[in-house]
Amino acid sequence: MPSFLLRRLLSSFLVLFFAVSLTFLLTRLLPGGPFDREKGGSAKVEAALQEKYKLNGTLWQQYTSYLGDLVRLDLRVSTKYRDWSVAEILAQKMPSSLKLGGIAFIIASTLGVLLGSIAAMRRDTPIDWAAMFGALVAISIPSFITGPFLIAIFALWLRWLPVGGWGNVSHLVLPALCLSAPYIAYVARLMRNSLLDVLKSDFLRTAKAKGLTETQALSRHALKVAILPVVTYLGPLAAHLLTGSMVVETVFNISGAGSIFVNSIQNRDVFPLCGAVIVYCTLLIVFNLIVDLLYSVLDKRIRLHA
């Protein structure tokens, strides 16, 4: 185990290094620059701004200077919102995205596993058909349609929930449902197909032959094996949901981290973009590590080796 964790730690640093490097270099290579829209800006003013934000010199000099600051845990300052450091922007935007994404993840994983298991146990019945049809509909309809539909029904017509914004728990319900809807469907379909394969396996027939009931065999053996592909999917899904959704946050007027990615590219604001990529990659690495550790817990045949 220690050697496995050490190897993963080293590989994680490499992943972060290459992700940040590509993000920085590709953003700086895009046409235009962060100071092109300066009102009445002369070449001298632009040069002064580039020097202030350490974006002067060759691309290689900019890149190595930025890496040096990252080593010192300095994420620098936004070139668009110049009174804000990248750390301050992330500290302001991330909490709402983490809260919304966390709730959406719990909804997607819990309901997805439950619906998929029920559909598999009731294969080729109206329950199975209804569950899979609902999953197909949820996958097919994009969030920018699901969101306004939920607002129209539950906020404007029934008046049960607020239209948007950010405040108490009631503000979380509609965006969390909108964000989680397609992933409930993905998890449900994945769980159903995996459980159907396990139900046909030899070890499950052996367990029943030894006297276990259908429910006991399912809870003690089948679910632990069938959920492994779902756990694999849930790792990257958690990182994706926790770093925000531009569409859902826009529809429900939530100031979250999803806007950082799009706005930073539009404004050629490289430092917040790199900061958001660092957060995303870190979450992805952490959750993939958790997935690997869960493998050995759910299936004793799996061992972690360096």
mmCIF file of C-alpha atoms in Angstrom:
data_model
loop_
_atom_site.group_PDB
_atom_site.id
_atom_site.type_symbol
_atom_site.label_atom_id
_atom_site.label_comp_id
_atom_site.label_asym_id
_atom_site.label_seq_id
_atom_site.Cartn_x
_atom_site.Cartn_y
_atom_site.Cartn_z
ATOM 1 C CA MET A 1 0.000 0.000 0.000
ATOM 2 C CA PRO A 2 2.677 2.649 0.835
ATOM 3 C CA SER A 3 4.472 2.023 -2.453
ATOM 4 C CA PHE A 4 1.157 2.252 -4.312
ATOM 5 C CA LEU A 5 0.333 5.583 -2.681
ATOM 6 C CA LEU A 6 3.830 6.916 -3.390
ATOM 7 C CA ARG A 7 3.541 5.988 -7.049
ATOM 8 C CA ARG A 8 0.128 7.625 -7.288
ATOM 9 C CA LEU A 9 1.450 10.762 -5.604
ATOM 10 C CA LEU A 10 4.291 11.067 -8.114
ATOM 11 C CA SER A 11 2.003 10.411 -11.072
ATOM 12 C CA SER A 12 -0.453 12.991 -9.704
ATOM 13 C CA PHE A 13 2.207 15.695 -9.744
ATOM 14 C CA LEU A 14 3.017 14.789 -13.347
ATOM 15 C CA VAL A 15 -0.658 14.983 -14.323
ATOM 16 C CA LEU A 16 -1.011 18.403 -12.689
ATOM 17 C CA PHE A 17 2.190 19.603 -14.327
ATOM 18 C CA PHE A 18 1.146 18.616 -17.846
ATOM 19 C CA ALA A 19 -2.460 19.835 -17.403
ATOM 20 C CA VAL A 20 -1.379 23.266 -16.173
ATOM 21 C CA SER A 21 1.383 23.508 -18.774
ATOM 22 C CA LEU A 22 -0.974 22.726 -21.653
ATOM 23 C CA THR A 23 -3.611 25.108 -20.322
ATOM 24 C CA PHE A 24 -1.145 27.969 -19.981
ATOM 25 C CA LEU A 25 0.580 27.445 -23.318
ATOM 26 C CA LEU A 26 -2.591 26.907 -25.355
ATOM 27 C CA THR A 27 -4.318 29.925 -23.812
ATOM 28 C CA ARG A 28 -1.338 32.166 -24.492
ATOM 29 C CA LEU A 29 -1.141 30.880 -28.073
ATOM 30 C CA LEU A 30 -4.762 31.855 -28.793
ATOM 31 C CA PRO A 31 -5.214 34.912 -31.045
ATOM 32 C CA GLY A 32 -5.571 38.120 -29.082
ATOM 33 C CA GLY A 33 -4.479 38.968 -25.597
ATOM 34 C CA PRO A 34 -5.900 40.005 -22.214
ATOM 35 C CA PHE A 35 -5.218 43.706 -22.825
ATOM 36 C CA ASP A 36 -6.518 44.072 -26.375
ATOM 37 C CA ARG A 37 -9.746 45.758 -25.232
ATOM 38 C CA GLU A 38 -8.074 48.488 -23.205
ATOM 39 C CA LYS A 39 -9.794 51.808 -23.908
ATOM 40 C CA GLY A 40 -7.349 54.234 -25.443
ATOM 41 C CA GLY A 41 -4.524 51.865 -24.744
ATOM 42 C CA SER A 42 -1.251 52.604 -26.463
ATOM 43 C CA ALA A 43 1.600 50.234 -27.105
ATOM 44 C CA LYS A 44 3.391 51.684 -24.086
ATOM 45 C CA VAL A 45 0.391 51.069 -21.809
ATOM 46 C CA GLU A 46 0.016 47.500 -23.051
ATOM 47 C CA ALA A 47 3.721 46.840 -22.525
ATOM 48 C CA ALA A 48 3.478 48.183 -18.969
ATOM 49 C CA LEU A 49 0.501 45.920 -18.236
ATOM 50 C CA GLN A 50 2.270 42.905 -19.675
ATOM 51 C CA GLU A 51 5.266 43.620 -17.479
ATOM 52 C CA LYS A 52 3.069 44.104 -14.413
ATOM 53 C CA TYR A 53 1.350 40.736 -14.911
ATOM 54 C CA LYS A 54 4.567 38.984 -16.007
ATOM 55 C CA LEU A 55 3.276 38.337 -19.512
ATOM 56 C CA ASN A 56 6.139 40.082 -21.279
ATOM 57 C CA GLY A 57 9.086 38.329 -22.851
ATOM 58 C CA THR A 58 8.984 35.134 -24.862
ATOM 59 C CA LEU A 59 6.361 32.441 -24.278
ATOM 60 C CA TRP A 60 8.988 30.240 -22.656
ATOM 61 C CA GLN A 61 9.961 33.031 -20.226
ATOM 62 C CA GLN A 62 6.299 33.603 -19.320
ATOM 63 C CA TYR A 63 5.804 29.889 -18.811
ATOM 64 C CA THR A 64 8.847 29.323 -16.587
ATOM 65 C CA SER A 65 8.038 32.455 -14.560
ATOM 66 C CA TYR A 66 4.506 31.181 -13.945
ATOM 67 C CA LEU A 67 5.744 27.731 -12.912
ATOM 68 C CA GLY A 68 8.129 29.389 -10.481
ATOM 69 C CA ASP A 69 5.235 31.249 -8.869
ATOM 70 C CA LEU A 70 3.159 28.051 -8.709
ATOM 71 C CA VAL A 71 5.952 26.314 -6.815
ATOM 72 C CA ARG A 72 5.639 29.110 -4.252
ATOM 73 C CA LEU A 73 1.835 28.547 -4.223
ATOM 74 C CA ASP A 74 1.219 31.921 -5.871
ATOM 75 C CA LEU A 75 -1.711 31.642 -8.315
ATOM 76 C CA ARG A 76 -1.232 35.283 -9.389
ATOM 77 C CA VAL A 77 -3.889 37.934 -10.137
ATOM 78 C CA SER A 78 -6.647 37.993 -12.749
ATOM 79 C CA THR A 79 -5.883 40.224 -15.743
ATOM 80 C CA LYS A 80 -9.609 40.895 -16.201
ATOM 81 C CA TYR A 81 -10.658 41.498 -12.595
ATOM 82 C CA ARG A 82 -7.510 43.233 -11.466
ATOM 83 C CA ASP A 83 -8.482 43.800 -7.855
ATOM 84 C CA TRP A 84 -8.948 40.044 -7.413
ATOM 85 C CA SER A 85 -6.311 37.385 -6.992
ATOM 86 C CA VAL A 86 -6.997 33.946 -8.449
ATOM 87 C CA ALA A 87 -7.160 32.513 -4.922
ATOM 88 C CA GLU A 88 -9.857 35.053 -4.013
ATOM 89 C CA ILE A 89 -11.858 34.288 -7.168
ATOM 90 C CA LEU A 90 -11.754 30.557 -6.456
ATOM 91 C CA ALA A 91 -12.637 31.128 -2.805
ATOM 92 C CA GLN A 92 -15.681 33.142 -3.876
ATOM 93 C CA LYS A 93 -16.877 30.891 -6.719
ATOM 94 C CA MET A 94 -16.039 27.374 -5.515
ATOM 95 C CA PRO A 95 -18.225 27.043 -2.368
ATOM 96 C CA SER A 96 -21.529 27.347 -4.233
ATOM 97 C CA SER A 97 -20.361 24.929 -6.935
ATOM 98 C CA LEU A 98 -19.093 22.456 -4.337
ATOM 99 C CA LYS A 99 -22.383 22.557 -2.453
ATOM 100 C CA LEU A 100 -24.527 22.268 -5.578
ATOM 101 C CA GLY A 101 -22.295 19.599 -7.120
ATOM 102 C CA GLY A 102 -22.158 17.601 -3.897
ATOM 103 C CA ILE A 103 -25.946 17.445 -3.639
ATOM 104 C CA ALA A 104 -26.264 16.602 -7.338
ATOM 105 C CA PHE A 105 -23.674 13.830 -6.924
ATOM 106 C CA ILE A 106 -25.550 12.291 -3.980
ATOM 107 C CA ILE A 107 -28.819 12.405 -5.930
ATOM 108 C CA ALA A 108 -27.275 10.952 -9.097
ATOM 109 C CA SER A 109 -25.410 8.123 -7.379
ATOM 110 C CA THR A 110 -28.190 7.133 -4.961
ATOM 111 C CA LEU A 111 -31.136 7.257 -7.353
ATOM 112 C CA GLY A 112 -29.082 5.856 -10.236
ATOM 113 C CA VAL A 113 -27.953 2.778 -8.318
ATOM 114 C CA LEU A 114 -31.449 2.260 -6.883
ATOM 115 C CA LEU A 115 -33.264 2.575 -10.223
ATOM 116 C CA GLY A 116 -30.706 0.435 -12.028
ATOM 117 C CA SER A 117 -30.927 -2.317 -9.423
ATOM 118 C CA ILE A 118 -34.730 -2.348 -9.518
ATOM 119 C CA ALA A 119 -34.722 -2.421 -13.324
ATOM 120 C CA ALA A 120 -32.291 -5.366 -13.360
ATOM 121 C CA MET A 121 -34.278 -7.339 -10.777
ATOM 122 C CA ARG A 122 -37.477 -6.671 -12.770
ATOM 123 C CA ARG A 123 -35.992 -7.269 -16.188
ATOM 124 C CA ASP A 124 -38.405 -7.128 -19.157
ATOM 125 C CA THR A 125 -41.280 -5.906 -16.997
ATOM 126 C CA PRO A 126 -43.139 -2.575 -17.190
ATOM 127 C CA ILE A 127 -40.964 -1.322 -14.311
ATOM 128 C CA ASP A 128 -37.788 -2.045 -16.293
ATOM 129 C CA TRP A 129 -39.180 -0.476 -19.463
ATOM 130 C CA ALA A 130 -40.369 2.646 -17.617
ATOM 131 C CA ALA A 131 -37.017 3.090 -15.850
ATOM 132 C CA MET A 132 -34.994 2.745 -19.036
ATOM 133 C CA PHE A 133 -37.353 4.980 -21.028
ATOM 134 C CA GLY A 134 -37.073 7.633 -18.326
ATOM 135 C CA ALA A 135 -33.279 7.280 -18.427
ATOM 136 C CA LEU A 136 -33.277 7.731 -22.200
ATOM 137 C CA VAL A 137 -35.401 10.880 -21.914
ATOM 138 C CA ALA A 138 -33.165 12.325 -19.177
ATOM 139 C CA ILE A 139 -30.017 11.713 -21.251
ATOM 140 C CA SER A 140 -31.549 13.133 -24.434
ATOM 141 C CA ILE A 141 -32.811 16.454 -23.037
ATOM 142 C CA PRO A 142 -30.028 19.021 -22.430
ATOM 143 C CA SER A 143 -29.791 21.006 -19.201
ATOM 144 C CA PHE A 144 -30.699 24.318 -20.861
ATOM 145 C CA ILE A 145 -34.125 22.818 -21.610
ATOM 146 C CA THR A 146 -34.561 20.837 -18.379
ATOM 147 C CA GLY A 147 -33.782 23.902 -16.251
ATOM 148 C CA PRO A 148 -36.432 26.271 -17.670
ATOM 149 C CA PHE A 149 -38.943 23.390 -17.674
ATOM 150 C CA LEU A 150 -38.393 22.782 -13.942
ATOM 151 C CA ILE A 151 -38.617 26.524 -13.284
ATOM 152 C CA ALA A 152 -41.885 26.789 -15.225
ATOM 153 C CA ILE A 153 -43.494 23.875 -13.344
ATOM 154 C CA PHE A 154 -42.233 24.167 -9.757
ATOM 155 C CA ALA A 155 -41.430 27.891 -9.489
ATOM 156 C CA LEU A 156 -43.866 29.760 -11.759
ATOM 157 C CA TRP A 157 -46.882 27.425 -11.875
ATOM 158 C CA LEU A 158 -46.907 25.580 -8.522
ATOM 159 C CA ARG A 159 -44.853 28.271 -6.719
ATOM 160 C CA TRP A 160 -43.233 25.682 -4.480
ATOM 161 C CA LEU A 161 -39.634 26.759 -5.051
ATOM 162 C CA PRO A 162 -37.731 29.954 -5.940
ATOM 163 C CA VAL A 163 -36.926 30.693 -9.571
ATOM 164 C CA GLY A 164 -33.196 31.037 -9.030
ATOM 165 C CA GLY A 165 -30.503 32.721 -7.031
ATOM 166 C CA TRP A 166 -28.547 31.494 -4.055
ATOM 167 C CA GLY A 167 -29.639 31.460 -0.436
ATOM 168 C CA ASN A 168 -31.319 28.747 1.615
ATOM 169 C CA VAL A 169 -31.885 25.068 0.922
ATOM 170 C CA SER A 170 -34.916 25.712 -1.283
ATOM 171 C CA HIS A 171 -32.675 27.442 -3.828
ATOM 172 C CA LEU A 172 -30.674 24.228 -4.243
ATOM 173 C CA VAL A 173 -33.511 21.870 -5.143
ATOM 174 C CA LEU A 174 -34.181 22.773 -8.783
ATOM 175 C CA PRO A 175 -30.546 23.299 -9.904
ATOM 176 C CA ALA A 176 -29.479 20.084 -8.151
ATOM 177 C CA LEU A 177 -32.228 18.112 -9.906
ATOM 178 C CA CYS A 178 -31.386 19.725 -13.253
ATOM 179 C CA LEU A 179 -27.665 19.032 -12.848
ATOM 180 C CA SER A 180 -28.119 15.449 -11.670
ATOM 181 C CA ALA A 181 -30.875 14.330 -14.088
ATOM 182 C CA PRO A 182 -28.721 13.000 -16.966
ATOM 183 C CA TYR A 183 -26.254 11.390 -14.567
ATOM 184 C CA ILE A 184 -29.028 9.557 -12.738
ATOM 185 C CA ALA A 185 -29.815 8.035 -16.117
ATOM 186 C CA TYR A 186 -26.193 7.139 -16.909
ATOM 187 C CA VAL A 187 -25.676 5.506 -13.512
ATOM 188 C CA ALA A 188 -29.000 3.643 -13.728
ATOM 189 C CA ARG A 189 -28.213 2.170 -17.154
ATOM 190 C CA LEU A 190 -24.693 1.248 -16.094
ATOM 191 C CA MET A 191 -25.908 -0.373 -12.869
ATOM 192 C CA ARG A 192 -28.649 -2.308 -14.647
ATOM 193 C CA ASN A 193 -26.333 -3.766 -17.283
ATOM 194 C CA SER A 194 -23.650 -4.622 -14.746
ATOM 195 C CA LEU A 195 -26.083 -6.303 -12.362
ATOM 196 C CA LEU A 196 -27.649 -8.322 -15.189
ATOM 197 C CA ASP A 197 -24.196 -9.717 -16.028
ATOM 198 C CA VAL A 198 -23.514 -10.579 -12.387
ATOM 199 C CA LEU A 199 -26.878 -12.310 -11.974
ATOM 200 C CA LYS A 200 -25.805 -14.765 -14.696
ATOM 201 C CA SER A 201 -22.424 -15.519 -13.095
ATOM 202 C CA ASP A 202 -21.373 -18.891 -11.679
ATOM 203 C CA PHE A 203 -20.407 -17.622 -8.234
ATOM 204 C CA LEU A 204 -23.923 -16.313 -7.637
ATOM 205 C CA ARG A 205 -25.470 -19.657 -8.565
ATOM 206 C CA THR A 206 -23.023 -21.320 -6.181
ATOM 207 C CA ALA A 207 -24.044 -18.954 -3.381
ATOM 208 C CA LYS A 208 -27.704 -19.823 -3.933
ATOM 209 C CA ALA A 209 -26.862 -23.535 -4.023
ATOM 210 C CA LYS A 210 -25.282 -23.183 -0.577
ATOM 211 C CA GLY A 211 -28.606 -22.042 0.827
ATOM 212 C CA LEU A 212 -28.624 -18.275 0.466
ATOM 213 C CA THR A 213 -31.899 -16.691 -0.490
ATOM 214 C CA GLU A 214 -32.226 -14.419 -3.515
ATOM 215 C CA THR A 215 -32.074 -11.321 -1.311
ATOM 216 C CA GLN A 216 -29.046 -12.580 0.658
ATOM 217 C CA ALA A 217 -27.129 -13.506 -2.476
ATOM 218 C CA LEU A 218 -27.914 -10.141 -3.981
ATOM 219 C CA SER A 219 -26.909 -8.057 -0.955
ATOM 220 C CA ARG A 220 -23.840 -10.074 0.117
ATOM 221 C CA HIS A 221 -22.312 -10.853 -3.282
ATOM 222 C CA ALA A 222 -24.006 -9.518 -6.417
ATOM 223 C CA LEU A 223 -24.254 -5.820 -5.556
ATOM 224 C CA LYS A 224 -20.624 -5.569 -4.425
ATOM 225 C CA VAL A 225 -19.391 -6.855 -7.769
ATOM 226 C CA ALA A 226 -22.008 -5.158 -9.941
ATOM 227 C CA ILE A 227 -21.326 -1.728 -8.483
ATOM 228 C CA LEU A 228 -17.626 -1.743 -9.486
ATOM 229 C CA PRO A 229 -18.218 -0.232 -12.980
ATOM 230 C CA VAL A 230 -20.502 2.345 -11.375
ATOM 231 C CA VAL A 231 -17.813 3.290 -8.854
ATOM 232 C CA THR A 232 -15.373 3.734 -11.749
ATOM 233 C CA TYR A 233 -17.777 6.180 -13.377
ATOM 234 C CA LEU A 234 -18.569 8.018 -10.148
ATOM 235 C CA GLY A 235 -14.960 9.087 -9.578
ATOM 236 C CA PRO A 236 -14.648 11.402 -12.617
ATOM 237 C CA LEU A 237 -18.322 12.346 -12.236
ATOM 238 C CA ALA A 238 -17.704 13.731 -8.748
ATOM 239 C CA ALA A 239 -14.861 15.941 -9.999
ATOM 240 C CA HIS A 240 -17.016 17.124 -12.911
ATOM 241 C CA LEU A 241 -20.023 18.034 -10.765
ATOM 242 C CA LEU A 242 -18.041 19.681 -7.972
ATOM 243 C CA THR A 243 -16.311 22.123 -10.337
ATOM 244 C CA GLY A 244 -19.584 23.592 -11.542
ATOM 245 C CA SER A 245 -21.742 23.680 -14.643
ATOM 246 C CA MET A 246 -21.818 26.822 -16.759
ATOM 247 C CA VAL A 247 -25.271 26.025 -18.191
ATOM 248 C CA VAL A 248 -27.033 25.149 -14.931
ATOM 249 C CA GLU A 249 -25.442 28.017 -13.030
ATOM 250 C CA THR A 250 -26.472 30.469 -15.750
ATOM 251 C CA VAL A 251 -30.065 29.202 -15.938
ATOM 252 C CA PHE A 252 -30.540 29.455 -12.166
ATOM 253 C CA ASN A 253 -28.464 32.644 -11.713
ATOM 254 C CA ILE A 254 -25.817 31.044 -9.496
ATOM 255 C CA SER A 255 -22.374 32.588 -9.239
ATOM 256 C CA GLY A 256 -20.280 29.419 -9.365
ATOM 257 C CA ALA A 257 -17.033 28.053 -10.693
ATOM 258 C CA GLY A 258 -18.474 26.929 -14.019
ATOM 259 C CA SER A 259 -18.230 30.451 -15.408
ATOM 260 C CA ILE A 260 -14.499 30.628 -14.714
ATOM 261 C CA PHE A 261 -13.644 28.255 -17.546
ATOM 262 C CA VAL A 262 -15.696 30.005 -20.236
ATOM 263 C CA ASN A 263 -15.075 33.609 -19.168
ATOM 264 C CA SER A 264 -11.343 33.065 -18.746
ATOM 265 C CA ILE A 265 -11.009 31.721 -22.287
ATOM 266 C CA GLN A 266 -13.103 34.564 -23.722
ATOM 267 C CA ASN A 267 -11.047 37.175 -21.865
ATOM 268 C CA ARG A 268 -7.714 35.355 -22.440
ATOM 269 C CA ASP A 269 -7.418 35.480 -18.645
ATOM 270 C CA VAL A 270 -4.944 32.647 -18.283
ATOM 271 C CA PHE A 271 -4.339 32.668 -14.522
ATOM 272 C CA PRO A 272 -7.912 31.981 -13.274
ATOM 273 C CA LEU A 273 -8.236 29.332 -15.974
ATOM 274 C CA CYS A 274 -5.074 27.579 -14.774
ATOM 275 C CA GLY A 275 -6.301 27.865 -11.188
ATOM 276 C CA ALA A 276 -9.626 26.249 -12.083
ATOM 277 C CA VAL A 277 -7.802 23.483 -13.982
ATOM 278 C CA ILE A 278 -5.629 22.824 -10.929
ATOM 279 C CA VAL A 279 -8.738 22.463 -8.751
ATOM 280 C CA TYR A 280 -10.444 20.187 -11.292
ATOM 281 C CA CYS A 281 -7.399 17.954 -11.784
ATOM 282 C CA THR A 282 -6.810 17.730 -8.040
ATOM 283 C CA LEU A 283 -10.394 16.616 -7.453
ATOM 284 C CA LEU A 284 -10.139 14.143 -10.331
ATOM 285 C CA ILE A 285 -6.934 12.650 -8.920
ATOM 286 C CA VAL A 286 -8.354 12.409 -5.401
ATOM 287 C CA PHE A 287 -11.600 10.752 -6.448
ATOM 288 C CA ASN A 288 -9.837 8.309 -8.774
ATOM 289 C CA LEU A 289 -7.609 7.332 -5.852
ATOM 290 C CA ILE A 290 -10.706 6.797 -3.707
ATOM 291 C CA VAL A 291 -12.158 4.624 -6.482
ATOM 292 C CA ASP A 292 -9.011 2.452 -6.533
ATOM 293 C CA LEU A 293 -9.143 2.055 -2.747
ATOM 294 C CA LEU A 294 -12.832 1.150 -2.884
ATOM 295 C CA TYR A 295 -12.079 -1.588 -5.413
ATOM 296 C CA SER A 296 -10.056 -3.529 -2.850
ATOM 297 C CA VAL A 297 -12.816 -3.064 -0.256
ATOM 298 C CA LEU A 298 -15.713 -4.141 -2.488
ATOM 299 C CA ASP A 299 -13.909 -7.034 -4.176
ATOM 300 C CA LYS A 300 -11.371 -8.912 -2.038
ATOM 301 C CA ARG A 301 -9.840 -10.425 -5.181
ATOM 302 C CA ILE A 302 -8.434 -7.020 -6.112
ATOM 303 C CA ARG A 303 -5.115 -6.053 -4.591
ATOM 304 C CA LEU A 304 -3.314 -2.731 -4.874
ATOM 305 C CA HIS A 305 0.273 -3.098 -6.065
ATOM 306 C CA ALA A 306 2.961 -0.596 -6.938
#
